[in-house]
Amino acid sequence: VCTAMTCTNAKTGHRDPIFLSCPVTPQAAEKPLFGDCWSCRVLSGGGLLVSGGYVGMHARRAVRLGGPASMGTVVQMMFAAGLAAWGMVVIFDPVGKKTRIA
């Protein structure tokens, strides 16, 4: 049995102070952050999509007014695309659906 600071050896019953010596079992694997909570994924992913659209809208407004596309505007557009992509990943959860065959 492993805890944050000690690990009980199953054979001897002694506590090992080294956390890394604890065996990892499949039951100890962590669940994904949002698990099966569809509404949590839609709400947080939608928020990221909307914030990416908001940031991108302000970056496009600066370019549309006739100003030159400065480095800051380009970084702002890239940041907006990253937020939107992160929102899509949270909503569709492509990593959680992958099954590992060992």
GROMACS .gro file of C-alpha atoms in nm:
model
  102
    1VAL     CA    1   0.000   0.000   0.000
    2CYS     CA    2   0.151   0.333  -0.106
    3THR     CA    3   0.097   0.672   0.049
    4ALA     CA    4   0.254   1.008  -0.019
    5MET     CA    5   0.548   0.951   0.213
    6THR     CA    6   0.582   0.577   0.280
    7CYS     CA    7   0.529   0.245   0.108
    8THR     CA    8   0.441  -0.071   0.299
    9ASN     CA    9   0.627  -0.372   0.169
   10ALA     CA   10   0.378  -0.657   0.113
   11LYS     CA   11   0.631  -0.931   0.201
   12THR     CA   12   0.791  -0.789   0.516
   13GLY     CA   13   0.532  -0.539   0.636
   14HIS     CA   14   0.804  -0.272   0.679
   15ARG     CA   15   0.752   0.083   0.562
   16ASP     CA   16   0.990   0.208   0.292
   17PRO     CA   17   1.047   0.584   0.293
   18ILE     CA   18   1.115   0.581  -0.080
   19PHE     CA   19   0.798   0.652  -0.276
   20LEU     CA   20   0.949   0.538  -0.606
   21SER     CA   21   0.987   0.180  -0.481
   22CYS     CA   22   0.608   0.135  -0.470
   23PRO     CA   23   0.469  -0.082  -0.746
   24VAL     CA   24   0.217   0.084  -0.975
   25THR     CA   25  -0.101  -0.113  -1.024
   26PRO     CA   26  -0.366  -0.057  -1.291
   27GLN     CA   27  -0.612   0.043  -1.018
   28ALA     CA   28  -0.379   0.327  -0.914
   29ALA     CA   29  -0.391   0.486  -1.262
   30GLU     CA   30  -0.544   0.832  -1.262
   31LYS     CA   31  -0.871   0.914  -1.432
   32PRO     CA   32  -0.877   1.186  -1.698
   33LEU     CA   33  -0.936   1.535  -1.565
   34PHE     CA   34  -1.299   1.561  -1.680
   35GLY     CA   35  -1.374   1.188  -1.676
   36ASP     CA   36  -1.714   1.115  -1.821
   37CYS     CA   37  -1.865   1.452  -1.731
   38TRP     CA   38  -1.994   1.565  -2.070
   39SER     CA   39  -2.137   1.894  -1.940
   40CYS     CA   40  -1.803   1.979  -1.775
   41ARG     CA   41  -1.619   1.925  -2.103
   42VAL     CA   42  -1.872   2.126  -2.305
   43LEU     CA   43  -1.874   2.415  -2.058
   44SER     CA   44  -1.497   2.447  -2.020
   45GLY     CA   45  -1.422   2.370  -2.384
   46GLY     CA   46  -1.687   2.616  -2.497
   47GLY     CA   47  -1.536   2.880  -2.271
   48LEU     CA   48  -1.195   2.823  -2.428
   49LEU     CA   49  -1.345   2.843  -2.778
   50VAL     CA   50  -1.524   3.169  -2.698
   51SER     CA   51  -1.213   3.320  -2.541
   52GLY     CA   52  -1.009   3.220  -2.846
   53GLY     CA   53  -1.268   3.387  -3.069
   54TYR     CA   54  -1.260   3.702  -2.854
   55VAL     CA   55  -0.882   3.729  -2.865
   56GLY     CA   56  -0.879   3.657  -3.238
   57MET     CA   57  -1.150   3.917  -3.302
   58HIS     CA   58  -0.939   4.189  -3.142
   59ALA     CA   59  -0.632   4.084  -3.337
   60ARG     CA   60  -0.825   4.094  -3.666
   61ARG     CA   61  -0.974   4.432  -3.577
   62ALA     CA   62  -0.625   4.585  -3.557
   63VAL     CA   63  -0.537   4.446  -3.900
   64ARG     CA   64  -0.873   4.537  -4.054
   65LEU     CA   65  -0.837   4.903  -3.955
   66GLY     CA   66  -0.546   4.927  -4.196
   67GLY     CA   67  -0.260   4.900  -3.953
   68PRO     CA   68   0.037   4.682  -4.035
   69ALA     CA   69   0.043   4.334  -3.888
   70SER     CA   70   0.301   4.373  -3.615
   71MET     CA   71   0.471   4.087  -3.433
   72GLY     CA   72   0.238   4.140  -3.138
   73THR     CA   73  -0.068   4.100  -3.360
   74VAL     CA   74   0.069   3.779  -3.507
   75VAL     CA   75   0.139   3.640  -3.160
   76GLN     CA   76  -0.211   3.739  -3.054
   77MET     CA   77  -0.359   3.548  -3.351
   78MET     CA   78  -0.148   3.244  -3.271
   79PHE     CA   79  -0.257   3.259  -2.907
   80ALA     CA   80  -0.622   3.278  -3.018
   81ALA     CA   81  -0.575   2.973  -3.242
   82GLY     CA   82  -0.414   2.786  -2.952
   83LEU     CA   83  -0.704   2.867  -2.720
   84ALA     CA   84  -0.956   2.751  -2.980
   85ALA     CA   85  -0.762   2.429  -3.044
   86TRP     CA   86  -0.739   2.362  -2.670
   87GLY     CA   87  -1.115   2.408  -2.644
   88MET     CA   88  -1.172   2.154  -2.922
   89VAL     CA   89  -0.942   1.905  -2.751
   90VAL     CA   90  -1.126   1.945  -2.421
   91ILE     CA   91  -1.467   1.899  -2.586
   92PHE     CA   92  -1.384   1.600  -2.806
   93ASP     CA   93  -1.130   1.438  -2.567
   94PRO     CA   94  -0.923   1.247  -2.826
   95VAL     CA   95  -0.671   1.123  -2.567
   96GLY     CA   96  -0.928   0.969  -2.332
   97LYS     CA   97  -1.079   0.753  -2.606
   98LYS     CA   98  -0.750   0.592  -2.702
   99THR     CA   99  -0.706   0.238  -2.567
  100ARG     CA  100  -0.360   0.106  -2.505
  101ILE     CA  101  -0.275  -0.252  -2.601
  102ALA     CA  102   0.029  -0.377  -2.411
   0.00000   0.00000   0.00000
